[in-house]
């Protein structure tokens, strides 16, 4: 009798273990934008491919729209291991002590995505990820969003128009300096709070690629938008280094493949998503969309490019020059 109980006990323990061993490893992936954006779609794509390539051993749970963590909290949560993956905008790494990332925020430093990709896939991109490792964070990929437009309740065409406008920015000293260069008053604020701040007049305007502006309904509370393409906004997909290094090698390899595929996907859809969002903003009739003339854009560029020099001591002259070298940008030739 006793023996029978023992055998039954061992059997059920064995079954419980087998069931436990089949539990998927859960990776929480938190981000702050809507699901219907380049980052939202790419993170869902990653979740799907991670599940398929690991044959269900890994389950990626995506939390969009700041439902799990807001901007500042998510970085802390990653370091504490409360969340395993994030894709913060490159403008949000300064508070972590990785100021070099703010090179991507320099106004007018990239003319197009090809120039940008030369940097993210080249030596500078790798150097920035190496810097993150010293903070216990591993960079997995760079994902595109796109080029930013300005919005406000008045038309923003010349540098003069920005004077005294309270402009929401991400937590980047370069963006702060960019706004000050045209006499605006920068205000750092979490992405999740921007819509309400615009609606209630806490700030007058902001900047973002069209996909973010449209999916957060900012166009409903902004009368004007300027398609200035004055700066780039993209992401670094990051994970907790200890967590990543601790994964079984085969699973890690499968996740790396899923990430590579997701990066191709993200960078392929980003422009389409932003172009589509711009069309929807126009169709809404709620915001007047203005495309500056080449002369107006050049004047704005001349007003903002001095920020590059001003930010040398923060970002590193060498980092800025490496970007110039990769893209061919010459601030002396404006
Ligand atoms: C913002 O905070 O304006 C954006 O960077 C949000 C995002 O992640 O795209």
Coordinates of C-alpha atoms and ligand atoms in Angstrom, one line a residue:
X1 CA 0.0 0.0 0.0
X2 CA 2.7 2.4 1.1
X3 CA 4.7 1.5 -2.0
X4 CA 1.7 2.2 -4.3
X5 CA 1.4 5.6 -2.8
X6 CA 5.1 6.3 -3.3
X7 CA 4.9 5.3 -6.9
X8 CA 1.8 7.4 -7.5
X9 CA 3.4 10.3 -5.8
X10 CA 6.5 10.0 -7.9
X11 CA 4.4 9.7 -11.0
X12 CA 2.5 12.8 -10.3
X13 CA 5.6 14.7 -9.4
X14 CA 7.1 13.6 -12.7
X15 CA 4.0 14.7 -14.6
X16 CA 4.1 18.1 -12.8
X17 CA 7.7 18.5 -13.7
X18 CA 7.0 17.6 -17.3
X19 CA 4.2 20.2 -17.4
X20 CA 6.5 22.8 -15.8
X21 CA 9.2 22.0 -18.3
X22 CA 6.7 22.7 -21.1
X23 CA 5.8 26.1 -19.7
X24 CA 7.0 28.7 -22.2
X25 CA 9.6 31.3 -21.1
X26 CA 7.8 34.6 -21.0
X27 CA 9.5 37.7 -22.3
X28 CA 7.7 40.9 -21.5
X29 CA 8.2 43.6 -24.2
X30 CA 7.0 47.0 -23.2
X31 CA 6.7 50.1 -25.3
X32 CA 4.9 53.4 -25.2
X33 CA 3.3 53.8 -28.7
X34 CA 0.1 52.6 -30.3
X35 CA 0.0 49.1 -31.7
X36 CA -0.8 50.6 -35.2
X37 CA 2.7 52.2 -35.6
X38 CA 6.0 51.0 -37.0
X39 CA 7.3 50.0 -33.5
X40 CA 3.9 48.5 -32.5
X41 CA 3.7 46.4 -35.6
X42 CA 7.4 45.3 -35.5
X43 CA 7.1 44.2 -31.8
X44 CA 4.1 42.1 -32.6
X45 CA 5.9 40.6 -35.6
X46 CA 8.9 39.8 -33.3
X47 CA 6.5 38.1 -30.8
X48 CA 5.0 36.0 -33.6
X49 CA 8.4 34.9 -35.1
X50 CA 9.9 34.3 -31.6
X51 CA 7.0 31.9 -30.9
X52 CA 7.4 30.1 -34.2
X53 CA 11.2 29.8 -34.3
X54 CA 11.4 28.5 -30.8
X55 CA 8.5 26.2 -31.4
X56 CA 6.6 27.7 -28.5
X57 CA 9.5 27.6 -26.0
X58 CA 9.3 31.4 -25.8
X59 CA 6.2 33.5 -25.4
X60 CA 6.7 37.2 -26.0
X61 CA 4.0 39.4 -24.4
X62 CA 3.8 42.8 -25.9
X63 CA 2.5 45.7 -23.8
X64 CA 1.8 48.7 -26.1
X65 CA 0.8 52.3 -25.4
X66 CA 2.5 52.7 -21.9
X67 CA 0.1 50.1 -20.5
X68 CA 2.9 48.4 -18.5
X69 CA 5.5 51.2 -18.0
X70 CA 5.9 54.8 -19.1
X71 CA 9.1 56.3 -20.6
X72 CA 11.2 56.7 -17.5
X73 CA 9.9 53.7 -15.5
X74 CA 10.5 51.3 -18.4
X75 CA 14.3 51.9 -18.3
X76 CA 14.4 51.2 -14.6
X77 CA 12.2 48.1 -14.9
X78 CA 14.6 46.7 -17.5
X79 CA 17.6 47.2 -15.3
X80 CA 15.7 45.5 -12.4
X81 CA 14.6 42.6 -14.6
X82 CA 10.9 43.4 -14.2
X83 CA 10.6 43.6 -18.0
X84 CA 12.9 41.9 -20.5
X85 CA 12.6 43.9 -23.7
X86 CA 12.0 47.5 -24.7
X87 CA 12.5 49.7 -27.8
X88 CA 12.9 53.2 -26.5
X89 CA 13.4 56.1 -28.9
X90 CA 17.1 56.9 -29.3
X91 CA 16.4 60.3 -27.7
X92 CA 15.7 58.6 -24.3
X93 CA 19.2 57.2 -23.5
X94 CA 20.7 60.3 -22.0
X95 CA 19.2 59.9 -18.5
X96 CA 20.8 56.4 -18.5
X97 CA 24.2 58.1 -19.0
X98 CA 24.6 57.0 -22.6
X99 CA 24.6 60.6 -24.0
X100 CA 26.2 59.6 -27.3
X101 CA 22.8 58.3 -28.4
X102 CA 21.7 62.0 -28.7
X103 CA 23.8 62.3 -31.8
X104 CA 20.7 60.9 -33.6
X105 CA 18.7 63.9 -32.4
X106 CA 20.9 66.6 -33.9
X107 CA 18.7 68.6 -36.2
X108 CA 19.2 68.1 -40.0
X109 CA 22.1 65.7 -39.5
X110 CA 20.5 63.1 -41.8
X111 CA 19.0 63.9 -45.1
X112 CA 17.3 60.5 -45.6
X113 CA 17.1 57.0 -44.2
X114 CA 19.9 55.7 -46.3
X115 CA 22.3 58.1 -44.5
X116 CA 20.9 57.1 -41.2
X117 CA 21.3 53.3 -41.9
X118 CA 25.0 53.9 -42.8
X119 CA 25.4 55.0 -39.1
X120 CA 23.2 52.4 -37.4
X121 CA 24.7 49.5 -39.3
X122 CA 28.2 50.8 -39.2
X123 CA 30.9 51.5 -36.6
X124 CA 29.0 54.2 -34.7
X125 CA 26.0 51.9 -34.2
X126 CA 28.2 49.2 -32.8
X127 CA 30.1 51.6 -30.6
X128 CA 26.9 52.9 -29.0
X129 CA 25.7 49.3 -28.3
X130 CA 29.1 48.6 -26.6
X131 CA 28.5 51.6 -24.4
X132 CA 25.1 50.2 -23.3
X133 CA 26.7 46.9 -22.2
X134 CA 28.6 48.8 -19.4
X135 CA 25.1 49.6 -18.0
X136 CA 23.9 46.0 -18.0
X137 CA 21.9 46.5 -21.2
X138 CA 22.3 44.7 -24.5
X139 CA 21.4 46.4 -27.8
X140 CA 19.7 44.0 -30.2
X141 CA 18.7 46.1 -33.2
X142 CA 18.0 49.6 -34.5
X143 CA 14.4 50.0 -35.7
X144 CA 13.2 53.0 -37.8
X145 CA 10.4 55.3 -37.2
X146 CA 11.1 58.3 -39.4
X147 CA 11.6 62.0 -39.8
X148 CA 9.7 64.4 -37.6
X149 CA 7.2 67.2 -38.3
X150 CA 6.5 70.1 -36.0
X151 CA 3.0 70.8 -34.8
X152 CA 1.4 73.7 -32.9
X153 CA -1.7 75.8 -32.9
X154 CA -0.1 78.4 -35.1
X155 CA 1.8 77.9 -38.4
X156 CA 5.5 77.2 -37.8
X157 CA 7.3 78.2 -41.0
X158 CA 10.2 80.4 -40.0
X159 CA 12.4 80.3 -36.9
X160 CA 10.6 83.5 -35.8
X161 CA 7.3 81.5 -35.5
X162 CA 8.8 79.3 -32.7
X163 CA 9.5 82.2 -30.4
X164 CA 7.9 81.7 -27.0
X165 CA 6.1 78.5 -28.0
X166 CA 6.1 75.8 -25.3
X167 CA 7.2 72.7 -27.1
X168 CA 7.1 69.2 -25.6
X169 CA 10.3 67.2 -26.2
X170 CA 11.6 63.8 -25.3
X171 CA 14.3 63.6 -22.6
X172 CA 17.2 64.7 -24.7
X173 CA 19.5 67.7 -24.1
X174 CA 20.0 68.0 -27.9
X175 CA 16.3 68.4 -28.5
X176 CA 16.2 71.0 -25.7
X177 CA 19.0 72.9 -27.4
X178 CA 17.3 72.6 -30.8
X179 CA 14.1 74.2 -29.4
X180 CA 16.1 77.0 -27.7
X181 CA 18.0 77.7 -30.9
X182 CA 14.7 79.1 -32.4
X183 CA 13.5 80.7 -29.2
X184 CA 11.0 78.0 -28.2
X185 CA 10.6 76.8 -24.6
X186 CA 11.3 73.1 -24.4
X187 CA 9.4 70.9 -21.9
X188 CA 10.4 67.3 -21.3
X189 CA 7.4 65.1 -20.9
X190 CA 6.5 61.4 -21.0
X191 CA 4.9 60.3 -24.3
X192 CA 1.8 59.1 -22.6
X193 CA 1.1 62.6 -21.3
X194 CA 1.5 64.6 -24.6
X195 CA -2.1 64.4 -25.9
X196 CA -3.5 65.8 -22.7
X197 CA -0.8 68.4 -22.4
X198 CA -1.6 69.6 -25.9
X199 CA -5.3 69.5 -25.3
X200 CA -5.2 71.5 -22.1
X201 CA -2.6 74.0 -23.3
X202 CA 0.1 72.9 -20.9
X203 CA 2.3 72.9 -24.0
X204 CA 1.6 74.6 -27.3
X205 CA 3.2 72.2 -29.7
X206 CA 5.5 69.2 -30.2
X207 CA 7.4 67.2 -32.8
X208 CA 7.1 63.6 -33.9
X209 CA 6.8 61.4 -37.0
X210 CA 3.3 61.3 -38.4
X211 CA 2.5 57.8 -37.2
X212 CA 2.9 58.8 -33.6
X213 CA 1.1 62.1 -34.1
X214 CA -1.9 60.4 -35.8
X215 CA -2.2 57.3 -33.6
X216 CA -2.2 59.5 -30.4
X217 CA -4.8 61.8 -32.0
X218 CA -2.5 64.8 -31.5
X219 CA -3.8 66.2 -34.8
X220 CA -7.2 66.6 -33.1
X221 CA -5.6 69.1 -30.7
X222 CA -3.1 70.8 -33.0
X223 CA -4.3 73.2 -35.6
X224 CA -1.1 73.3 -37.7
X225 CA 1.6 70.9 -38.7
X226 CA 4.8 71.5 -40.7
X227 CA 6.4 68.7 -42.6
X228 CA 9.9 69.8 -41.8
X229 CA 11.8 66.5 -41.7
X230 CA 14.2 68.3 -39.5
X231 CA 15.2 65.4 -37.4
X232 CA 15.1 61.6 -37.1
X233 CA 13.3 59.4 -34.6
X234 CA 14.1 55.8 -34.3
X235 CA 14.6 53.1 -31.7
X236 CA 17.1 50.8 -30.1
X237 CA 15.6 47.4 -29.2
X238 CA 17.2 46.5 -25.9
X239 CA 17.2 43.7 -23.4
X240 CA 18.7 43.0 -19.9
X241 CA 22.2 41.7 -20.6
X242 CA 22.2 39.2 -17.8
X243 CA 18.8 37.8 -18.9
X244 CA 19.9 37.5 -22.5
X245 CA 23.3 35.9 -21.7
X246 CA 21.5 33.4 -19.4
X247 CA 19.2 32.1 -22.2
X248 CA 20.0 28.6 -23.6
X249 CA 22.2 29.1 -26.6
X250 CA 19.8 27.6 -29.1
X251 CA 16.9 29.7 -27.9
X252 CA 19.1 32.9 -28.0
X253 CA 20.1 32.1 -31.6
X254 CA 16.4 31.6 -32.6
X255 CA 15.5 34.9 -30.9
X256 CA 18.4 36.6 -32.8
X257 CA 17.0 35.3 -36.0
X258 CA 13.5 36.6 -35.1
X259 CA 15.0 40.0 -34.3
X260 CA 16.9 40.2 -37.6
X261 CA 13.6 39.4 -39.5
X262 CA 11.7 42.0 -37.4
X263 CA 14.3 44.6 -38.1
X264 CA 13.9 44.1 -41.9
X265 CA 10.1 44.3 -41.4
X266 CA 10.3 47.4 -39.2
X267 CA 12.5 49.3 -41.6
X268 CA 10.4 48.2 -44.5
X269 CA 7.0 49.4 -43.1
X270 CA 8.1 52.5 -41.3
X271 CA 7.9 54.9 -44.3
X272 CA 4.7 53.4 -45.5
X273 CA 3.1 53.8 -42.0
X274 CA 4.3 57.4 -41.8
X275 CA 3.1 58.3 -45.3
X276 CA -0.2 56.7 -44.6
X277 CA -0.6 58.5 -41.3
X278 CA 0.1 61.9 -43.0
X279 CA -2.7 61.2 -45.5
X280 CA -5.1 60.4 -42.7
X281 CA -4.1 63.6 -40.9
X282 CA -4.8 65.6 -44.1
X283 CA -8.1 63.7 -44.6
X284 CA -9.3 64.5 -41.1
X285 CA -9.4 68.2 -41.9
X286 CA -8.5 69.0 -38.3
X287 CA -4.9 70.1 -38.9
X288 CA -3.5 72.3 -41.7
X289 CA -0.5 70.5 -43.1
X290 CA 2.2 72.8 -44.5
X291 CA 5.2 71.7 -46.5
X292 CA 8.0 74.3 -46.3
X293 CA 9.6 75.7 -49.4
X294 CA 13.3 74.7 -49.9
X295 CA 14.3 78.3 -48.9
X296 CA 12.2 78.1 -45.7
X297 CA 13.6 74.7 -44.8
X298 CA 17.2 75.9 -45.5
X299 CA 16.6 79.0 -43.2
X300 CA 15.4 76.6 -40.4
X301 CA 18.4 74.4 -41.0
X302 CA 20.7 77.4 -40.7
X303 CA 19.0 78.4 -37.4
X304 CA 19.3 74.9 -35.9
X305 CA 22.6 73.4 -37.1
X306 CA 24.7 75.5 -34.6
X307 CA 23.3 73.0 -32.1
X308 CA 25.8 70.4 -33.4
X309 CA 28.7 72.5 -32.2
X310 CA 27.0 73.4 -29.0
X311 CA 26.5 69.7 -28.2
X312 CA 30.0 68.5 -28.9
X313 CA 31.0 68.4 -25.3
X314 CA 27.9 66.4 -24.4
X315 CA 27.9 63.9 -27.2
X316 CA 31.6 63.8 -28.1
X317 CA 33.2 65.6 -31.0
X318 CA 34.5 62.2 -32.3
X319 CA 31.0 60.7 -32.3
X320 CA 29.6 63.6 -34.3
X321 CA 32.5 63.6 -36.7
X322 CA 32.1 59.8 -37.3
X323 CA 28.5 60.4 -38.2
X324 CA 29.5 63.3 -40.6
X325 CA 32.1 61.0 -42.2
X326 CA 29.5 58.2 -42.7
X327 CA 26.8 60.5 -44.1
X328 CA 28.9 63.1 -45.9
X329 CA 27.3 65.9 -43.9
X330 CA 29.3 69.1 -43.8
X331 CA 28.1 71.9 -41.5
X332 CA 30.4 74.3 -43.2
X333 CA 28.5 73.9 -46.5
X334 CA 25.1 75.3 -45.8
Ligands
LIG1 C1 8.1 60.2 -28.1 O1 8.2 60.1 -26.8 O2 7.8 61.3 -28.6 C2 8.3 59.1 -29.0 O3 9.7 58.8 -29.0 C3 7.6 57.8 -28.6 C4 8.1 56.6 -29.3 O4 8.5 55.7 -28.7 O5 8.0 56.7 -30.5

